[in-house]
Amino acid sequence: MKRKNPFIMIDRKPVEDPRLSWKATGLMTYFVGKPDGWEFQMSHIISSKTDGEKSVRSGINELKEAGYIVRVAFRQGGKVKDYEFFVYEEPVKYPTTKDLHIDLDLWEKYEQEHQDDELIDITVAAKEIKGMKKQVSQNRQPEKNQGVEQVSQNGKPEDSQGSEQVSGFQHPENQHPGFAGLSISTLSISNQTKNYDDDAQYLQLRILFINNGGQDIKKHDKHYQKYQEALAAIGSFDKMKKLAEKYINSGYHDAPQIVWFISDGWRNFNAPKVKKMIRQDRSDLPKSLQEGQEPGETNELPLSEEELAKKQAAIKETLRRMNERLLAK
């Protein structure tokens, strides 16, 4: 039986490609001369001419290196089910002499989705299918972290309790000396949005609090705006960072609270001088003072009437401003 058209039509590119030997060019002409969907068997190719197996395999490797042929191993259930040659008249985007391993089920799905394409580059498809396989694998995993990626000391994911955290610093007792002074690039931040993920200063402030035993911010969509308002009121990030360090070192809270700080808590440390607060357990006082003081007492001298009046007025003003903010909310 002869085809209606006895002539072979072939693109000029492989014929004129100087990278190919005449042997490889002849093989290419033979391949392109077959109808679309023709299944090539290596044993049949070798027996069709007098060159021999070594010469044929050498020519096919040339075509692979040049991107005209790609050999694909289709896998199913973890095992290779079939091998196929893909022959192109123009080189593929990612030439390779190695077999491409592609999941057969995903390939069939990919073919269905791209059935209207004029041509499918199998090397491009393989990369896209690999992404599809990765996505399927992720979707099948149990959602232990509830959308949050927490990175431990050894870099492996850990389970978390639905909180958005950075690295492994959620509690002071979990801190390790080796984590001190982390840089921005060291941390893996999850659930980032376009509003804050590019703000290096915002990240620096969070790292400062985390490295000192504080919790990371959970609701960035809400508190990033508060951070920006605080930064605008303070005037510069350097000044904000100094106020944060002053607050952290003051012992105002058992663990530093970044949300409290950016929600106007910084104002408590914006005065030229801030007296160091006495810890309730008075462990930082000399032993004689620890034994001699009653709970609530300090070692400060009594205030004069004028100083006391100023302090009372300042407290009243602070309460008035807090009430105004509460009413505004």
mmCIF file of C-alpha atoms in Angstrom:
data_model
loop_
_atom_site.group_PDB
_atom_site.id
_atom_site.type_symbol
_atom_site.label_atom_id
_atom_site.label_comp_id
_atom_site.label_asym_id
_atom_site.label_seq_id
_atom_site.Cartn_x
_atom_site.Cartn_y
_atom_site.Cartn_z
ATOM 1 C CA MET A 1 0.000 0.000 0.000
ATOM 2 C CA LYS A 2 1.292 3.442 -0.914
ATOM 3 C CA ARG A 3 0.313 6.764 0.562
ATOM 4 C CA LYS A 4 -1.558 9.078 -1.769
ATOM 5 C CA ASN A 5 1.330 11.539 -1.595
ATOM 6 C CA PRO A 6 4.648 9.698 -2.148
ATOM 7 C CA PHE A 7 6.749 12.773 -1.347
ATOM 8 C CA ILE A 8 8.273 13.730 1.998
ATOM 9 C CA MET A 9 7.958 17.306 3.217
ATOM 10 C CA ILE A 10 10.494 18.316 5.834
ATOM 11 C CA ASP A 11 11.480 21.563 7.484
ATOM 12 C CA ARG A 12 14.799 22.946 6.215
ATOM 13 C CA LYS A 13 16.176 23.516 9.752
ATOM 14 C CA PRO A 14 17.338 19.964 10.558
ATOM 15 C CA VAL A 15 18.595 19.427 6.997
ATOM 16 C CA GLU A 16 20.764 22.560 7.139
ATOM 17 C CA ASP A 17 21.727 22.301 10.829
ATOM 18 C CA PRO A 18 25.581 22.232 10.853
ATOM 19 C CA ARG A 19 25.578 20.429 14.219
ATOM 20 C CA LEU A 20 24.200 17.272 12.610
ATOM 21 C CA SER A 21 26.158 14.658 10.688
ATOM 22 C CA TRP A 22 24.782 13.216 7.457
ATOM 23 C CA LYS A 23 23.952 10.116 9.461
ATOM 24 C CA ALA A 24 21.778 12.101 11.888
ATOM 25 C CA THR A 25 20.258 14.112 9.018
ATOM 26 C CA GLY A 26 19.285 10.874 7.261
ATOM 27 C CA LEU A 27 17.638 9.538 10.406
ATOM 28 C CA MET A 28 15.772 12.813 10.845
ATOM 29 C CA THR A 29 14.490 12.630 7.268
ATOM 30 C CA TYR A 30 13.296 9.065 7.874
ATOM 31 C CA PHE A 31 11.495 10.043 11.102
ATOM 32 C CA VAL A 32 9.776 13.139 9.736
ATOM 33 C CA GLY A 33 8.651 11.186 6.691
ATOM 34 C CA LYS A 34 6.389 9.035 8.871
ATOM 35 C CA PRO A 35 2.810 10.117 9.662
ATOM 36 C CA ASP A 36 1.963 11.879 12.938
ATOM 37 C CA GLY A 37 1.591 9.390 15.768
ATOM 38 C CA TRP A 38 3.887 6.821 14.179
ATOM 39 C CA GLU A 39 5.428 4.598 16.862
ATOM 40 C CA PHE A 40 9.181 4.060 16.389
ATOM 41 C CA GLN A 41 10.762 0.825 17.593
ATOM 42 C CA MET A 42 14.538 0.859 17.999
ATOM 43 C CA SER A 43 14.858 -2.682 16.632
ATOM 44 C CA HIS A 44 12.890 -1.716 13.502
ATOM 45 C CA ILE A 45 14.964 1.450 12.966
ATOM 46 C CA ILE A 46 18.214 -0.541 13.215
ATOM 47 C CA SER A 47 17.048 -3.248 10.842
ATOM 48 C CA SER A 48 15.729 -0.783 8.242
ATOM 49 C CA LYS A 49 19.204 0.219 6.988
ATOM 50 C CA THR A 50 22.711 -1.190 6.839
ATOM 51 C CA ASP A 51 24.424 1.168 9.306
ATOM 52 C CA GLY A 52 24.122 -1.111 12.328
ATOM 53 C CA GLU A 53 23.010 -0.532 15.924
ATOM 54 C CA LYS A 54 26.024 1.516 17.068
ATOM 55 C CA SER A 55 25.703 3.967 14.176
ATOM 56 C CA VAL A 56 21.932 4.351 14.629
ATOM 57 C CA ARG A 57 22.229 4.983 18.374
ATOM 58 C CA SER A 58 25.010 7.496 17.745
ATOM 59 C CA GLY A 59 22.856 9.394 15.236
ATOM 60 C CA ILE A 60 19.863 9.412 17.579
ATOM 61 C CA ASN A 61 22.051 10.810 20.380
ATOM 62 C CA GLU A 62 23.113 13.615 18.033
ATOM 63 C CA LEU A 63 19.452 14.441 17.421
ATOM 64 C CA LYS A 64 18.781 14.361 21.161
ATOM 65 C CA GLU A 65 21.657 16.754 21.889
ATOM 66 C CA ALA A 66 20.415 19.116 19.177
ATOM 67 C CA GLY A 67 16.852 18.995 20.537
ATOM 68 C CA TYR A 68 15.119 17.230 17.653
ATOM 69 C CA ILE A 69 14.381 14.018 19.563
ATOM 70 C CA VAL A 70 13.275 13.463 23.156
ATOM 71 C CA ARG A 71 12.840 10.022 24.692
ATOM 72 C CA VAL A 72 10.173 9.847 27.392
ATOM 73 C CA ALA A 73 9.616 7.214 30.061
ATOM 74 C CA PHE A 74 5.969 7.290 31.091
ATOM 75 C CA ARG A 75 5.481 6.153 34.665
ATOM 76 C CA GLN A 76 2.391 4.852 36.418
ATOM 77 C CA GLY A 77 2.211 3.653 40.005
ATOM 78 C CA GLY A 78 5.905 4.382 40.469
ATOM 79 C CA LYS A 79 6.972 2.102 37.594
ATOM 80 C CA VAL A 80 7.892 2.775 33.947
ATOM 81 C CA LYS A 81 4.975 1.653 31.807
ATOM 82 C CA ASP A 82 6.170 2.715 28.345
ATOM 83 C CA TYR A 83 8.958 4.500 26.443
ATOM 84 C CA GLU A 84 8.214 6.844 23.555
ATOM 85 C CA PHE A 85 10.214 8.952 21.084
ATOM 86 C CA PHE A 86 9.079 12.526 20.423
ATOM 87 C CA VAL A 87 10.471 13.844 17.130
ATOM 88 C CA TYR A 88 10.398 17.580 16.309
ATOM 89 C CA GLU A 89 11.228 19.452 13.110
ATOM 90 C CA GLU A 90 12.437 22.368 15.252
ATOM 91 C CA PRO A 91 14.568 21.923 18.397
ATOM 92 C CA VAL A 92 12.723 21.752 21.722
ATOM 93 C CA LYS A 93 13.277 24.402 24.386
ATOM 94 C CA TYR A 94 15.191 22.150 26.802
ATOM 95 C CA PRO A 95 17.216 19.557 24.835
ATOM 96 C CA THR A 96 18.349 16.503 26.813
ATOM 97 C CA THR A 97 20.014 13.174 26.074
ATOM 98 C CA LYS A 98 18.464 11.649 29.213
ATOM 99 C CA ASP A 99 15.014 10.109 29.335
ATOM 100 C CA LEU A 100 12.278 12.389 30.639
ATOM 101 C CA HIS A 101 10.218 10.655 33.329
ATOM 102 C CA ILE A 102 6.591 11.787 33.229
ATOM 103 C CA ASP A 103 3.546 10.614 35.146
ATOM 104 C CA LEU A 104 1.236 9.028 32.569
ATOM 105 C CA ASP A 105 -2.036 10.137 34.201
ATOM 106 C CA LEU A 106 -0.852 13.734 34.468
ATOM 107 C CA TRP A 107 0.387 13.628 30.864
ATOM 108 C CA GLU A 108 -3.032 12.533 29.634
ATOM 109 C CA LYS A 109 -4.615 15.353 31.639
ATOM 110 C CA TYR A 110 -2.074 17.804 30.206
ATOM 111 C CA GLU A 111 -2.770 16.619 26.645
ATOM 112 C CA GLN A 112 -6.486 17.121 27.181
ATOM 113 C CA GLU A 113 -5.971 20.659 28.471
ATOM 114 C CA HIS A 114 -3.674 21.535 25.516
ATOM 115 C CA GLN A 115 -5.523 19.726 22.745
ATOM 116 C CA ASP A 116 -6.077 22.998 20.867
ATOM 117 C CA ASP A 117 -2.361 23.882 20.874
ATOM 118 C CA GLU A 118 -0.658 23.681 17.502
ATOM 119 C CA LEU A 119 2.341 21.900 19.003
ATOM 120 C CA ILE A 120 3.263 20.607 22.466
ATOM 121 C CA ASP A 121 6.921 20.876 23.454
ATOM 122 C CA ILE A 122 7.369 17.794 25.634
ATOM 123 C CA THR A 123 10.281 19.341 27.555
ATOM 124 C CA VAL A 124 8.142 22.328 28.518
ATOM 125 C CA ALA A 125 5.234 20.009 29.323
ATOM 126 C CA ALA A 126 7.467 17.899 31.577
ATOM 127 C CA LYS A 127 8.341 20.941 33.699
ATOM 128 C CA GLU A 128 4.703 22.001 33.938
ATOM 129 C CA ILE A 129 3.594 18.462 34.796
ATOM 130 C CA LYS A 130 6.242 18.336 37.504
ATOM 131 C CA GLY A 131 4.635 21.432 38.999
ATOM 132 C CA MET A 132 1.213 19.783 38.738
ATOM 133 C CA LYS A 133 2.539 16.681 40.513
ATOM 134 C CA LYS A 134 4.040 18.789 43.286
ATOM 135 C CA GLN A 135 0.729 20.589 43.750
ATOM 136 C CA VAL A 136 -1.175 17.293 43.890
ATOM 137 C CA SER A 137 1.289 15.967 46.465
ATOM 138 C CA GLN A 138 0.868 19.068 48.627
ATOM 139 C CA ASN A 139 -2.910 18.828 48.428
ATOM 140 C CA ARG A 140 -2.814 15.219 49.621
ATOM 141 C CA GLN A 141 -0.736 15.985 52.718
ATOM 142 C CA PRO A 142 -2.573 16.402 56.049
ATOM 143 C CA GLU A 143 -3.035 20.042 56.948
ATOM 144 C CA LYS A 144 -1.134 19.831 60.211
ATOM 145 C CA ASN A 145 0.058 23.422 60.176
ATOM 146 C CA GLN A 146 -3.332 24.977 59.297
ATOM 147 C CA GLY A 147 -1.793 27.146 56.612
ATOM 148 C CA VAL A 148 1.297 28.098 58.645
ATOM 149 C CA GLU A 149 4.865 27.073 58.024
ATOM 150 C CA GLN A 150 7.004 27.082 61.150
ATOM 151 C CA VAL A 151 10.696 26.360 60.715
ATOM 152 C CA SER A 152 12.655 24.670 63.476
ATOM 153 C CA GLN A 153 16.324 24.856 64.353
ATOM 154 C CA ASN A 154 17.239 22.079 61.934
ATOM 155 C CA GLY A 155 15.193 23.616 59.115
ATOM 156 C CA LYS A 156 12.445 20.962 59.069
ATOM 157 C CA PRO A 157 8.749 21.894 59.226
ATOM 158 C CA GLU A 158 7.108 21.515 62.619
ATOM 159 C CA ASP A 159 3.495 21.326 63.667
ATOM 160 C CA SER A 160 1.994 24.555 64.959
ATOM 161 C CA GLN A 161 -1.295 25.493 66.541
ATOM 162 C CA GLY A 162 -2.701 27.767 63.865
ATOM 163 C CA SER A 163 -0.500 30.719 64.828
ATOM 164 C CA GLU A 164 1.623 32.655 62.375
ATOM 165 C CA GLN A 165 5.163 32.445 63.646
ATOM 166 C CA VAL A 166 8.692 33.095 62.489
ATOM 167 C CA SER A 167 11.318 30.391 63.010
ATOM 168 C CA GLY A 168 11.216 28.775 66.482
ATOM 169 C CA PHE A 169 11.100 31.741 68.833
ATOM 170 C CA GLN A 170 7.491 31.737 70.010
ATOM 171 C CA HIS A 171 8.517 31.250 73.648
ATOM 172 C CA PRO A 172 11.608 32.564 75.500
ATOM 173 C CA GLU A 173 12.430 29.104 76.812
ATOM 174 C CA ASN A 174 12.685 27.823 73.235
ATOM 175 C CA GLN A 175 15.406 30.287 72.339
ATOM 176 C CA HIS A 176 18.882 29.076 71.566
ATOM 177 C CA PRO A 177 22.084 31.177 71.701
ATOM 178 C CA GLY A 178 22.817 30.189 68.121
ATOM 179 C CA PHE A 179 19.717 32.042 66.914
ATOM 180 C CA ALA A 180 20.799 35.442 68.208
ATOM 181 C CA GLY A 181 21.158 38.203 65.635
ATOM 182 C CA LEU A 182 19.230 36.518 62.838
ATOM 183 C CA SER A 183 19.281 38.274 59.511
ATOM 184 C CA ILE A 184 16.200 38.752 57.354
ATOM 185 C CA SER A 185 17.264 36.114 54.847
ATOM 186 C CA THR A 186 17.582 33.486 57.602
ATOM 187 C CA LEU A 187 13.886 33.378 58.447
ATOM 188 C CA SER A 188 11.026 31.728 56.631
ATOM 189 C CA ILE A 189 7.936 33.914 56.846
ATOM 190 C CA SER A 190 4.546 32.380 56.059
ATOM 191 C CA ASN A 191 1.177 33.790 55.037
ATOM 192 C CA GLN A 192 2.718 36.968 53.678
ATOM 193 C CA THR A 193 0.619 39.426 51.716
ATOM 194 C CA LYS A 194 1.577 42.132 49.282
ATOM 195 C CA ASN A 195 0.956 44.780 51.951
ATOM 196 C CA TYR A 196 3.950 43.911 54.093
ATOM 197 C CA ASP A 197 6.147 41.160 52.656
ATOM 198 C CA ASP A 198 8.480 43.612 50.897
ATOM 199 C CA ASP A 199 8.948 45.895 53.927
ATOM 200 C CA ALA A 200 12.401 45.013 55.278
ATOM 201 C CA GLN A 201 12.135 47.435 58.212
ATOM 202 C CA TYR A 202 8.838 45.924 59.342
ATOM 203 C CA LEU A 203 10.518 42.515 59.276
ATOM 204 C CA GLN A 204 13.518 43.840 61.224
ATOM 205 C CA LEU A 205 11.238 45.095 63.987
ATOM 206 C CA ARG A 206 9.492 41.722 64.197
ATOM 207 C CA ILE A 207 12.842 39.916 64.375
ATOM 208 C CA LEU A 208 13.934 42.213 67.214
ATOM 209 C CA PHE A 209 10.898 41.230 69.284
ATOM 210 C CA ILE A 210 11.122 37.540 68.405
ATOM 211 C CA ASN A 211 14.803 37.361 69.342
ATOM 212 C CA ASN A 212 13.863 38.773 72.747
ATOM 213 C CA GLY A 213 11.171 36.192 73.459
ATOM 214 C CA GLY A 214 8.145 37.925 71.973
ATOM 215 C CA GLN A 215 5.375 36.511 69.790
ATOM 216 C CA ASP A 216 5.282 37.396 66.113
ATOM 217 C CA ILE A 217 2.386 39.406 64.679
ATOM 218 C CA LYS A 218 -0.515 37.192 63.611
ATOM 219 C CA LYS A 219 -2.880 39.579 61.810
ATOM 220 C CA HIS A 220 -0.666 41.501 59.406
ATOM 221 C CA ASP A 221 -3.605 42.907 57.467
ATOM 222 C CA LYS A 222 -4.659 44.736 60.626
ATOM 223 C CA HIS A 223 -1.416 45.565 62.419
ATOM 224 C CA TYR A 224 0.786 46.536 59.489
ATOM 225 C CA GLN A 225 -1.368 49.657 59.175
ATOM 226 C CA LYS A 226 -0.783 50.380 62.880
ATOM 227 C CA TYR A 227 2.949 49.945 62.325
ATOM 228 C CA GLN A 228 2.887 52.474 59.484
ATOM 229 C CA GLU A 229 0.945 54.969 61.604
ATOM 230 C CA ALA A 230 3.397 54.554 64.474
ATOM 231 C CA LEU A 231 6.364 54.953 62.121
ATOM 232 C CA ALA A 232 4.884 58.157 60.693
ATOM 233 C CA ALA A 233 4.287 59.552 64.203
ATOM 234 C CA ILE A 234 7.773 58.634 65.441
ATOM 235 C CA GLY A 235 9.460 60.071 62.360
ATOM 236 C CA SER A 236 12.073 57.443 61.490
ATOM 237 C CA PHE A 237 12.636 53.708 61.735
ATOM 238 C CA ASP A 238 15.924 54.154 63.621
ATOM 239 C CA LYS A 239 14.096 56.060 66.341
ATOM 240 C CA MET A 240 11.325 53.447 66.416
ATOM 241 C CA LYS A 241 13.921 50.705 66.819
ATOM 242 C CA LYS A 242 15.569 52.559 69.715
ATOM 243 C CA LEU A 243 12.193 52.987 71.422
ATOM 244 C CA ALA A 244 11.523 49.266 70.913
ATOM 245 C CA GLU A 245 14.867 48.380 72.490
ATOM 246 C CA LYS A 246 14.126 50.739 75.381
ATOM 247 C CA TYR A 247 10.765 49.058 75.926
ATOM 248 C CA ILE A 248 12.225 45.538 75.708
ATOM 249 C CA ASN A 249 14.984 46.359 78.202
ATOM 250 C CA SER A 250 12.613 48.088 80.634
ATOM 251 C CA GLY A 251 10.876 44.906 81.773
ATOM 252 C CA TYR A 252 7.511 46.590 81.243
ATOM 253 C CA HIS A 253 6.017 43.195 80.277
ATOM 254 C CA ASP A 254 7.249 39.713 81.096
ATOM 255 C CA ALA A 255 7.683 39.152 77.367
ATOM 256 C CA PRO A 256 7.818 42.023 74.831
ATOM 257 C CA GLN A 257 4.592 42.548 72.930
ATOM 258 C CA ILE A 258 5.047 44.001 69.458
ATOM 259 C CA VAL A 259 1.326 44.558 68.877
ATOM 260 C CA TRP A 260 1.061 46.565 72.100
ATOM 261 C CA PHE A 261 4.176 48.520 71.161
ATOM 262 C CA ILE A 262 3.029 49.603 67.692
ATOM 263 C CA SER A 263 -0.506 50.288 68.985
ATOM 264 C CA ASP A 264 0.663 53.461 70.779
ATOM 265 C CA GLY A 265 2.620 51.579 73.443
ATOM 266 C CA TRP A 266 5.729 53.231 72.067
ATOM 267 C CA ARG A 267 4.495 56.580 73.388
ATOM 268 C CA ASN A 268 5.322 55.447 76.928
ATOM 269 C CA PHE A 269 8.993 55.369 75.967
ATOM 270 C CA ASN A 270 9.146 58.467 73.792
ATOM 271 C CA ALA A 271 9.992 60.841 76.690
ATOM 272 C CA PRO A 272 13.594 62.132 76.923
ATOM 273 C CA LYS A 273 14.124 60.092 80.094
ATOM 274 C CA VAL A 274 12.299 56.988 81.161
ATOM 275 C CA LYS A 275 12.850 55.707 84.683
ATOM 276 C CA LYS A 276 13.704 52.050 84.869
ATOM 277 C CA MET A 277 10.776 50.186 86.387
ATOM 278 C CA ILE A 278 11.338 47.973 89.403
ATOM 279 C CA ARG A 279 10.478 44.331 88.760
ATOM 280 C CA GLN A 280 7.820 42.980 91.053
ATOM 281 C CA ASP A 281 10.055 40.135 92.234
ATOM 282 C CA ARG A 282 12.855 42.687 92.931
ATOM 283 C CA SER A 283 15.430 40.062 91.911
ATOM 284 C CA ASP A 284 17.615 42.774 90.391
ATOM 285 C CA LEU A 285 17.917 44.666 93.697
ATOM 286 C CA PRO A 286 20.633 44.111 96.315
ATOM 287 C CA LYS A 287 19.778 41.403 98.859
ATOM 288 C CA SER A 288 19.490 43.891 101.701
ATOM 289 C CA LEU A 289 16.886 45.894 99.792
ATOM 290 C CA GLN A 290 15.032 42.735 98.777
ATOM 291 C CA GLU A 291 14.672 41.786 102.432
ATOM 292 C CA GLY A 292 13.918 45.299 103.690
ATOM 293 C CA GLN A 293 11.294 46.402 101.179
ATOM 294 C CA GLU A 294 7.627 45.709 101.414
ATOM 295 C CA PRO A 295 5.783 44.596 98.265
ATOM 296 C CA GLY A 296 5.199 47.572 96.012
ATOM 297 C CA GLU A 297 7.933 49.708 97.576
ATOM 298 C CA THR A 298 10.844 51.119 95.568
ATOM 299 C CA ASN A 299 14.167 52.630 96.536
ATOM 300 C CA GLU A 300 13.269 56.020 95.028
ATOM 301 C CA LEU A 301 13.208 59.140 97.217
ATOM 302 C CA PRO A 302 9.784 60.632 98.090
ATOM 303 C CA LEU A 303 8.474 63.114 95.507
ATOM 304 C CA SER A 304 8.008 66.766 96.344
ATOM 305 C CA GLU A 305 4.501 68.236 96.208
ATOM 306 C CA GLU A 306 5.330 69.960 92.926
ATOM 307 C CA GLU A 307 6.698 66.741 91.347
ATOM 308 C CA LEU A 308 3.735 64.782 92.628
ATOM 309 C CA ALA A 309 1.289 67.290 91.094
ATOM 310 C CA LYS A 310 3.088 67.081 87.742
ATOM 311 C CA LYS A 311 3.001 63.298 87.838
ATOM 312 C CA GLN A 312 -0.712 63.243 88.650
ATOM 313 C CA ALA A 313 -1.426 65.695 85.830
ATOM 314 C CA ALA A 314 0.560 63.527 83.401
ATOM 315 C CA ILE A 315 -1.384 60.421 84.447
ATOM 316 C CA LYS A 316 -4.711 62.242 83.989
ATOM 317 C CA GLU A 317 -3.635 63.395 80.530
ATOM 318 C CA THR A 318 -2.618 59.858 79.584
ATOM 319 C CA LEU A 319 -5.963 58.484 80.759
ATOM 320 C CA ARG A 320 -7.810 61.194 78.848
ATOM 321 C CA ARG A 321 -5.995 60.314 75.609
ATOM 322 C CA MET A 322 -6.602 56.596 76.133
ATOM 323 C CA ASN A 323 -10.322 57.240 76.644
ATOM 324 C CA GLU A 324 -10.416 59.315 73.451
ATOM 325 C CA ARG A 325 -8.788 56.470 71.518
ATOM 326 C CA LEU A 326 -11.208 53.928 72.968
ATOM 327 C CA LEU A 327 -14.184 56.098 72.037
ATOM 328 C CA ALA A 328 -12.775 56.583 68.543
ATOM 329 C CA LYS A 329 -12.563 52.804 68.094
#
